PDB file of C-alpha atoms in Angstrom:
ATOM      1  CA  UNK A 293       0.386  -0.265  -0.028  1.00 82.00           C
ATOM      2  CA  UNK A 294       1.047   3.451  -0.961  1.00 86.00           C
ATOM      3  CA  UNK A 295       2.276   5.701   2.037  1.00 90.00           C
ATOM      4  CA  UNK A 296       3.427   9.627   1.224  1.00 95.00           C
ATOM      5  CA  UNK A 297       5.239  11.207   3.838  1.00 96.00           C
ATOM      6  CA  UNK A 298       5.973  14.778   3.567  1.00 96.00           C
ATOM      7  CA  UNK A 299       8.656  16.534   5.385  1.00 93.00           C
ATOM      8  CA  UNK A 300       8.633  19.091   6.829  1.00 92.00           C
ATOM      9  CA  UNK A 301       5.244  19.187   8.637  1.00 94.00           C
ATOM     10  CA  UNK A 302       5.310  22.956   8.756  1.00 96.00           C
ATOM     11  CA  UNK A 303       7.511  25.759   7.954  1.00 95.00           C
ATOM     12  CA  UNK A 304       7.803  29.518   8.660  1.00 96.00           C
ATOM     13  CA  UNK A 305       9.967  31.717   6.552  1.00 96.00           C
ATOM     14  CA  UNK A 306      10.378  35.592   6.138  1.00 96.00           C
ATOM     15  CA  UNK A 307       9.606  36.893   2.641  1.00 97.00           C
ATOM     16  CA  UNK A 308      11.871  36.738  -0.508  1.00 97.00           C
ATOM     17  CA  UNK A 309      13.429  33.071   0.832  1.00 96.00           C
ATOM     18  CA  UNK A 310      13.680  30.259  -1.744  1.00 97.00           C
ATOM     19  CA  UNK A 311      12.291  27.182  -0.077  1.00 94.00           C
ATOM     20  CA  UNK A 312      12.034  23.303  -0.551  1.00 96.00           C
ATOM     21  CA  UNK A 313       9.083  21.178   0.314  1.00 97.00           C
ATOM     22  CA  UNK A 314       9.806  17.533   0.103  1.00 97.00           C
ATOM     23  CA  UNK A 315       7.479  14.508  -0.342  1.00 97.00           C
ATOM     24  CA  UNK A 316       8.194  10.936   0.014  1.00 96.00           C
ATOM     25  CA  UNK A 317       6.730   7.555  -1.139  1.00 93.00           C
ATOM     26  CA  UNK A 318       7.235   3.803  -0.786  1.00 91.00           C
ATOM     27  CA  UNK A 319       6.122   2.585  -3.633  1.00 85.00           C
ATOM     28  CA  UNK A 320       8.016   3.846  -7.317  1.00 83.00           C
ATOM     29  CA  UNK A 321       5.517   2.009  -9.892  1.00 86.00           C
ATOM     30  CA  UNK A 322       3.450   5.535  -9.827  1.00 87.00           C
ATOM     31  CA  UNK A 323       2.001   7.231 -13.015  1.00 87.00           C
ATOM     32  CA  UNK A 324       1.939  10.688 -11.623  1.00 89.00           C
ATOM     33  CA  UNK A 325       2.490  13.032  -8.654  1.00 93.00           C
ATOM     34  CA  UNK A 326       0.794  16.231  -8.285  1.00 94.00           C
ATOM     35  CA  UNK A 327       1.195  18.798  -5.928  1.00 96.00           C
ATOM     36  CA  UNK A 328      -1.532  20.864  -4.505  1.00 96.00           C
ATOM     37  CA  UNK A 329      -2.356  24.044  -2.608  1.00 96.00           C
ATOM     38  CA  UNK A 330      -5.018  24.063  -0.039  1.00 94.00           C
ATOM     39  CA  UNK A 331      -5.840  27.022   1.730  1.00 92.00           C
ATOM     40  CA  UNK A 332      -7.800  27.154   5.553  1.00 85.00           C
ATOM     41  CA  UNK A 333     -11.173  25.401   4.776  1.00 79.00           C
ATOM     42  CA  UNK A 334     -10.931  25.273   1.197  1.00 82.00           C
ATOM     43  CA  UNK A 335     -10.462  23.168  -1.237  1.00 86.00           C
ATOM     44  CA  UNK A 336      -7.423  21.946  -3.174  1.00 91.00           C
ATOM     45  CA  UNK A 337      -5.731  23.775  -6.340  1.00 92.00           C
ATOM     46  CA  UNK A 338      -3.576  22.147  -8.421  1.00 91.00           C
ATOM     47  CA  UNK A 339      -0.347  23.180  -8.763  1.00 95.00           C
ATOM     48  CA  UNK A 340       1.889  20.906 -10.909  1.00 95.00           C
ATOM     49  CA  UNK A 341       1.549  17.480 -12.150  1.00 92.00           C
ATOM     50  CA  UNK A 342       4.447  15.643 -13.231  1.00 93.00           C
ATOM     51  CA  UNK A 343       3.942  12.179 -15.256  1.00 90.00           C
ATOM     52  CA  UNK A 344       6.125   9.198 -14.193  1.00 89.00           C
ATOM     53  CA  UNK A 345       8.337   9.925 -17.619  1.00 90.00           C
ATOM     54  CA  UNK A 346       9.107  13.212 -16.899  1.00 93.00           C
ATOM     55  CA  UNK A 347      11.753  14.522 -14.554  1.00 94.00           C
ATOM     56  CA  UNK A 348      10.234  18.211 -13.299  1.00 95.00           C
ATOM     57  CA  UNK A 349       7.315  20.379 -14.066  1.00 95.00           C
ATOM     58  CA  UNK A 350       7.828  24.398 -13.547  1.00 96.00           C
ATOM     59  CA  UNK A 351       5.083  27.244 -13.571  1.00 95.00           C
ATOM     60  CA  UNK A 352       6.251  30.450 -12.485  1.00 96.00           C
ATOM     61  CA  UNK A 353       8.405  30.312  -9.115  1.00 97.00           C
ATOM     62  CA  UNK A 354       6.877  26.971  -8.585  1.00 97.00           C
ATOM     63  CA  UNK A 355       9.444  23.975  -9.700  1.00 97.00           C
ATOM     64  CA  UNK A 356       8.573  20.435  -8.956  1.00 97.00           C
ATOM     65  CA  UNK A 357      11.285  17.524  -9.791  1.00 97.00           C
ATOM     66  CA  UNK A 358      10.452  13.650  -9.282  1.00 96.00           C
ATOM     67  CA  UNK A 359      12.848  11.124  -8.689  1.00 94.00           C
ATOM     68  CA  UNK A 360      10.950   7.570  -9.006  1.00 91.00           C
ATOM     69  CA  UNK A 361      13.935   5.424  -8.569  1.00 91.00           C
ATOM     70  CA  UNK A 362      14.386   7.024  -4.961  1.00 93.00           C
ATOM     71  CA  UNK A 363      10.500   7.706  -4.446  1.00 93.00           C
ATOM     72  CA  UNK A 364      10.830  11.414  -3.908  1.00 95.00           C
ATOM     73  CA  UNK A 365       9.511  14.851  -4.893  1.00 97.00           C
ATOM     74  CA  UNK A 366      10.498  18.228  -4.326  1.00 97.00           C
ATOM     75  CA  UNK A 367       8.519  21.642  -4.386  1.00 97.00           C
ATOM     76  CA  UNK A 368      10.553  24.451  -5.220  1.00 97.00           C
ATOM     77  CA  UNK A 369       9.303  28.140  -4.709  1.00 97.00           C
ATOM     78  CA  UNK A 370      11.340  30.431  -5.304  1.00 97.00           C
ATOM     79  CA  UNK A 371      11.379  34.206  -4.092  1.00 97.00           C
ATOM     80  CA  UNK A 372       8.252  33.185  -1.635  1.00 97.00           C
ATOM     81  CA  UNK A 373       5.523  35.719  -1.007  1.00 97.00           C
ATOM     82  CA  UNK A 374       3.073  35.870   1.800  1.00 97.00           C
ATOM     83  CA  UNK A 375       0.323  34.934  -0.692  1.00 96.00           C
ATOM     84  CA  UNK A 376       2.312  31.499  -0.700  1.00 97.00           C
ATOM     85  CA  UNK A 377       1.498  30.854   2.676  1.00 97.00           C
ATOM     86  CA  UNK A 378      -1.177  27.807   2.473  1.00 97.00           C
ATOM     87  CA  UNK A 379      -1.166  24.329   3.240  1.00 96.00           C
ATOM     88  CA  UNK A 380       0.966  22.144   0.239  1.00 98.00           C
ATOM     89  CA  UNK A 381      -0.181  18.486  -0.593  1.00 97.00           C
ATOM     90  CA  UNK A 382       1.767  16.104  -2.946  1.00 96.00           C
ATOM     91  CA  UNK A 383      -0.176  13.211  -4.018  1.00 94.00           C
ATOM     92  CA  UNK A 384       0.912  10.090  -6.026  1.00 92.00           C
ATOM     93  CA  UNK A 385      -1.011   7.857  -8.310  1.00 87.00           C
ATOM     94  CA  UNK A 386      -0.093   4.296  -8.597  1.00 77.00           C
ATOM     95  CA  UNK A 387      -1.955   1.177 -10.403  1.00 68.00           C
ATOM     96  CA  UNK A 388      -5.522   2.258  -9.998  1.00 69.00           C
ATOM     97  CA  UNK A 389      -4.741   5.843 -11.112  1.00 73.00           C
ATOM     98  CA  UNK A 390      -5.874   6.951  -7.564  1.00 82.00           C
ATOM     99  CA  UNK A 391      -4.047   9.635  -5.737  1.00 87.00           C
ATOM    100  CA  UNK A 392      -2.417   8.969  -2.434  1.00 92.00           C
ATOM    101  CA  UNK A 393      -2.088  12.244  -0.544  1.00 95.00           C
ATOM    102  CA  UNK A 394       0.809  13.089   2.309  1.00 96.00           C
ATOM    103  CA  UNK A 395      -0.397  15.093   5.519  1.00 95.00           C
ATOM    104  CA  UNK A 396       0.884  18.246   3.822  1.00 96.00           C
ATOM    105  CA  UNK A 397       3.402  21.075   4.704  1.00 97.00           C
ATOM    106  CA  UNK A 398       2.087  23.873   6.329  1.00 96.00           C
ATOM    107  CA  UNK A 399       3.667  26.679   4.731  1.00 97.00           C
ATOM    108  CA  UNK A 400       3.426  30.482   6.412  1.00 97.00           C
ATOM    109  CA  UNK A 401       5.180  33.138   4.613  1.00 97.00           C
ATOM    110  CA  UNK A 402       5.591  36.269   7.021  1.00 96.00           C
ATOM    111  CA  UNK A 403       6.322  40.028   5.496  1.00 93.00           C
TER     112      UNK A 403
ATOM    113  CA  UNK B 292     -12.032  29.598 -16.012  1.00 78.00           C
ATOM    114  CA  UNK B 293     -14.317  26.656 -15.599  1.00 81.00           C
ATOM    115  CA  UNK B 294     -14.515  25.161 -12.234  1.00 90.00           C
ATOM    116  CA  UNK B 295     -16.183  22.514 -10.367  1.00 94.00           C
ATOM    117  CA  UNK B 296     -18.982  23.581  -7.724  1.00 95.00           C
ATOM    118  CA  UNK B 297     -20.531  22.334  -4.936  1.00 96.00           C
ATOM    119  CA  UNK B 298     -23.356  22.584  -2.803  1.00 96.00           C
ATOM    120  CA  UNK B 299     -24.543  22.952  -0.106  1.00 96.00           C
ATOM    121  CA  UNK B 300     -21.144  24.412   1.225  1.00 95.00           C
ATOM    122  CA  UNK B 301     -22.018  23.412   4.856  1.00 96.00           C
ATOM    123  CA  UNK B 302     -24.388  20.848   6.002  1.00 97.00           C
ATOM    124  CA  UNK B 303     -25.551  19.711   9.528  1.00 97.00           C
ATOM    125  CA  UNK B 304     -27.641  16.460   9.912  1.00 97.00           C
ATOM    126  CA  UNK B 305     -28.738  14.112  12.812  1.00 97.00           C
ATOM    127  CA  UNK B 306     -27.013  10.690  12.981  1.00 97.00           C
ATOM    128  CA  UNK B 307     -29.093   8.099  10.690  1.00 97.00           C
ATOM    129  CA  UNK B 308     -30.430  10.698   8.393  1.00 97.00           C
ATOM    130  CA  UNK B 309     -29.954  10.507   4.660  1.00 97.00           C
ATOM    131  CA  UNK B 310     -27.715  13.431   3.084  1.00 98.00           C
ATOM    132  CA  UNK B 311     -26.869  13.956  -0.790  1.00 97.00           C
ATOM    133  CA  UNK B 312     -23.948  16.088  -1.466  1.00 98.00           C
ATOM    134  CA  UNK B 313     -23.966  17.972  -5.095  1.00 97.00           C
ATOM    135  CA  UNK B 314     -21.413  18.744  -7.560  1.00 97.00           C
ATOM    136  CA  UNK B 315     -21.203  20.203 -10.967  1.00 96.00           C
ATOM    137  CA  UNK B 316     -17.758  19.165 -12.143  1.00 95.00           C
ATOM    138  CA  UNK B 317     -16.118  20.636 -15.547  1.00 93.00           C
ATOM    139  CA  UNK B 318     -18.336  20.362 -18.418  1.00 90.00           C
ATOM    140  CA  UNK B 319     -16.119  18.823 -20.894  1.00 88.00           C
ATOM    141  CA  UNK B 320     -15.083  16.242 -17.882  1.00 92.00           C
ATOM    142  CA  UNK B 321     -15.369  12.623 -18.118  1.00 90.00           C
ATOM    143  CA  UNK B 322     -13.907  11.338 -14.952  1.00 92.00           C
ATOM    144  CA  UNK B 323     -15.515  12.079 -11.619  1.00 94.00           C
ATOM    145  CA  UNK B 324     -14.361  11.872  -8.183  1.00 95.00           C
ATOM    146  CA  UNK B 325     -15.450  11.891  -4.503  1.00 97.00           C
ATOM    147  CA  UNK B 326     -12.504  12.504  -1.627  1.00 96.00           C
ATOM    148  CA  UNK B 327     -12.969  13.174   2.089  1.00 97.00           C
ATOM    149  CA  UNK B 328     -10.898  14.983   4.606  1.00 95.00           C
ATOM    150  CA  UNK B 329     -11.485  14.547   8.325  1.00 95.00           C
ATOM    151  CA  UNK B 330     -10.203  17.780  10.277  1.00 91.00           C
ATOM    152  CA  UNK B 331      -6.918  17.788  10.847  1.00 87.00           C
ATOM    153  CA  UNK B 332      -6.321  14.095   8.551  1.00 91.00           C
ATOM    154  CA  UNK B 333      -5.335  13.505   4.936  1.00 93.00           C
ATOM    155  CA  UNK B 334      -7.391  13.640   1.887  1.00 95.00           C
ATOM    156  CA  UNK B 335      -9.021  10.257   1.488  1.00 95.00           C
ATOM    157  CA  UNK B 336     -10.046   8.576  -1.694  1.00 94.00           C
ATOM    158  CA  UNK B 337     -13.583   7.734  -1.659  1.00 96.00           C
ATOM    159  CA  UNK B 338     -14.913   6.879  -5.575  1.00 95.00           C
ATOM    160  CA  UNK B 339     -13.924   7.108  -8.687  1.00 93.00           C
ATOM    161  CA  UNK B 340     -16.778   7.244 -11.693  1.00 93.00           C
ATOM    162  CA  UNK B 341     -16.573   6.969 -15.482  1.00 91.00           C
ATOM    163  CA  UNK B 342     -19.045   6.599 -18.362  1.00 89.00           C
ATOM    164  CA  UNK B 343     -22.045   5.968 -15.598  1.00 89.00           C
ATOM    165  CA  UNK B 344     -20.619   3.480 -13.522  1.00 92.00           C
ATOM    166  CA  UNK B 345     -18.113   3.314 -10.564  1.00 94.00           C
ATOM    167  CA  UNK B 346     -14.433   2.800 -11.820  1.00 91.00           C
ATOM    168  CA  UNK B 347     -12.786   2.436  -8.460  1.00 90.00           C
ATOM    169  CA  UNK B 348     -13.845   2.565  -4.932  1.00 92.00           C
ATOM    170  CA  UNK B 349     -11.948   2.408  -1.654  1.00 91.00           C
ATOM    171  CA  UNK B 350     -12.707   0.715   1.433  1.00 91.00           C
ATOM    172  CA  UNK B 351     -14.430   3.380   2.964  1.00 93.00           C
ATOM    173  CA  UNK B 352     -16.905   3.353   0.154  1.00 95.00           C
ATOM    174  CA  UNK B 353     -19.195   0.952   1.565  1.00 93.00           C
ATOM    175  CA  UNK B 354     -22.862   0.554   1.287  1.00 94.00           C
ATOM    176  CA  UNK B 355     -23.830   3.503   3.490  1.00 95.00           C
ATOM    177  CA  UNK B 356     -22.677   5.590   0.540  1.00 97.00           C
ATOM    178  CA  UNK B 357     -23.689   5.408  -3.087  1.00 97.00           C
ATOM    179  CA  UNK B 358     -22.912   8.134  -6.124  1.00 96.00           C
ATOM    180  CA  UNK B 359     -25.406   8.908  -8.939  1.00 94.00           C
ATOM    181  CA  UNK B 360     -24.852  11.379 -12.042  1.00 91.00           C
ATOM    182  CA  UNK B 361     -28.699  11.790 -12.821  1.00 85.00           C
ATOM    183  CA  UNK B 362     -28.187  14.060 -15.715  1.00 86.00           C
ATOM    184  CA  UNK B 363     -25.208  15.395 -18.117  1.00 78.00           C
ATOM    185  CA  UNK B 364     -24.358  18.117 -15.458  1.00 87.00           C
ATOM    186  CA  UNK B 365     -24.878  16.678 -11.948  1.00 93.00           C
ATOM    187  CA  UNK B 366     -23.072  14.640  -9.556  1.00 96.00           C
ATOM    188  CA  UNK B 367     -23.880  13.215  -6.295  1.00 97.00           C
ATOM    189  CA  UNK B 368     -22.715  11.399  -3.358  1.00 98.00           C
ATOM    190  CA  UNK B 369     -25.139  10.254  -0.986  1.00 97.00           C
ATOM    191  CA  UNK B 370     -24.720   8.743   2.593  1.00 97.00           C
ATOM    192  CA  UNK B 371     -27.858   6.608   3.627  1.00 95.00           C
ATOM    193  CA  UNK B 372     -27.470   6.702   7.445  1.00 94.00           C
ATOM    194  CA  UNK B 373     -24.722   8.974   8.529  1.00 96.00           C
ATOM    195  CA  UNK B 374     -22.882   8.260  11.443  1.00 96.00           C
ATOM    196  CA  UNK B 375     -20.361  10.644  13.596  1.00 97.00           C
ATOM    197  CA  UNK B 376     -17.142   9.708  11.688  1.00 96.00           C
ATOM    198  CA  UNK B 377     -18.689  10.870   8.402  1.00 97.00           C
ATOM    199  CA  UNK B 378     -17.887  14.275   9.622  1.00 97.00           C
ATOM    200  CA  UNK B 379     -15.946  15.801   7.061  1.00 97.00           C
ATOM    201  CA  UNK B 380     -15.105  17.846   4.255  1.00 96.00           C
ATOM    202  CA  UNK B 381     -16.088  16.185   1.127  1.00 97.00           C
ATOM    203  CA  UNK B 382     -14.771  17.293  -2.028  1.00 97.00           C
ATOM    204  CA  UNK B 383     -15.605  16.161  -5.533  1.00 97.00           C
ATOM    205  CA  UNK B 384     -12.928  16.462  -8.614  1.00 94.00           C
ATOM    206  CA  UNK B 385     -13.255  16.276 -12.238  1.00 93.00           C
ATOM    207  CA  UNK B 386     -10.369  14.963 -14.737  1.00 90.00           C
ATOM    208  CA  UNK B 387     -10.428  14.955 -19.051  1.00 87.00           C
ATOM    209  CA  UNK B 388     -10.496  12.381 -21.044  1.00 81.00           C
ATOM    210  CA  UNK B 389      -7.038  11.171 -19.764  1.00 78.00           C
ATOM    211  CA  UNK B 390      -8.689  10.365 -16.040  1.00 75.00           C
ATOM    212  CA  UNK B 391      -5.997   9.680 -14.117  1.00 72.00           C
ATOM    213  CA  UNK B 392      -3.413  10.941 -16.189  1.00 74.00           C
ATOM    214  CA  UNK B 393      -4.677  14.608 -16.030  1.00 81.00           C
ATOM    215  CA  UNK B 394      -5.045  16.770 -13.010  1.00 86.00           C
ATOM    216  CA  UNK B 395      -7.326  16.446 -11.060  1.00 89.00           C
ATOM    217  CA  UNK B 396      -9.804  19.913 -10.318  1.00 91.00           C
ATOM    218  CA  UNK B 397     -11.284  20.010  -7.098  1.00 93.00           C
ATOM    219  CA  UNK B 398     -14.157  21.806  -5.914  1.00 94.00           C
ATOM    220  CA  UNK B 399     -14.195  23.920  -2.586  1.00 94.00           C
ATOM    221  CA  UNK B 400     -15.881  21.280  -0.655  1.00 95.00           C
ATOM    222  CA  UNK B 401     -19.028  20.400   1.597  1.00 97.00           C
ATOM    223  CA  UNK B 402     -18.403  20.618   4.751  1.00 96.00           C
ATOM    224  CA  UNK B 403     -20.769  17.795   6.398  1.00 97.00           C
ATOM    225  CA  UNK B 404     -21.369  17.796  10.429  1.00 97.00           C
ATOM    226  CA  UNK B 405     -23.386  14.968  12.270  1.00 97.00           C
ATOM    227  CA  UNK B 406     -24.655  15.395  15.557  1.00 97.00           C
TER     228      UNK B 406
END
């Protein structure tokens, strides 16, 4: 059974810092890995989707990488802003295409 | 930009009552999903739906749960006899023709409280 772990659980940084969120998964036989953002009491917003054949995806200040062999993905946020404050979830999809979610990293970017 | 919508945003019900949560997926999407998130816990998959039938379901999705696409736009989750432990945020999601290979777009959720 796939297990997804996210480290750190919480992170507080000053505005402008570059930061890395980590996600690890136990079963490397995945089809894709998706990063989401969740604001308090809200739904999930998809940030980046990396297919198993890809190594990374970029969108604006966000870059996500995938290393299937080591069971890891990272989300890199450049020049963080207070508006980036949210919980970031990663989810890996395996044989049935059903995503397994991690608990998330709660990020606070203070001015 | 197209989005998934859900109604109601909040629902309070008594234990043992039936509830129906409603979702309108993105119009040209073919795959539909329900997830739940108990407060402070991970998002958990419940069920996926394609071509008018369930394609996958988790062990959470027992006989108390059912899904339906009653018309061309709505997708519903019914809980027949609610339990206290059904209290959670329920999210609907949809994706395009590639199903699980494509990005899933989530609705804002329905917060269900069972008393």
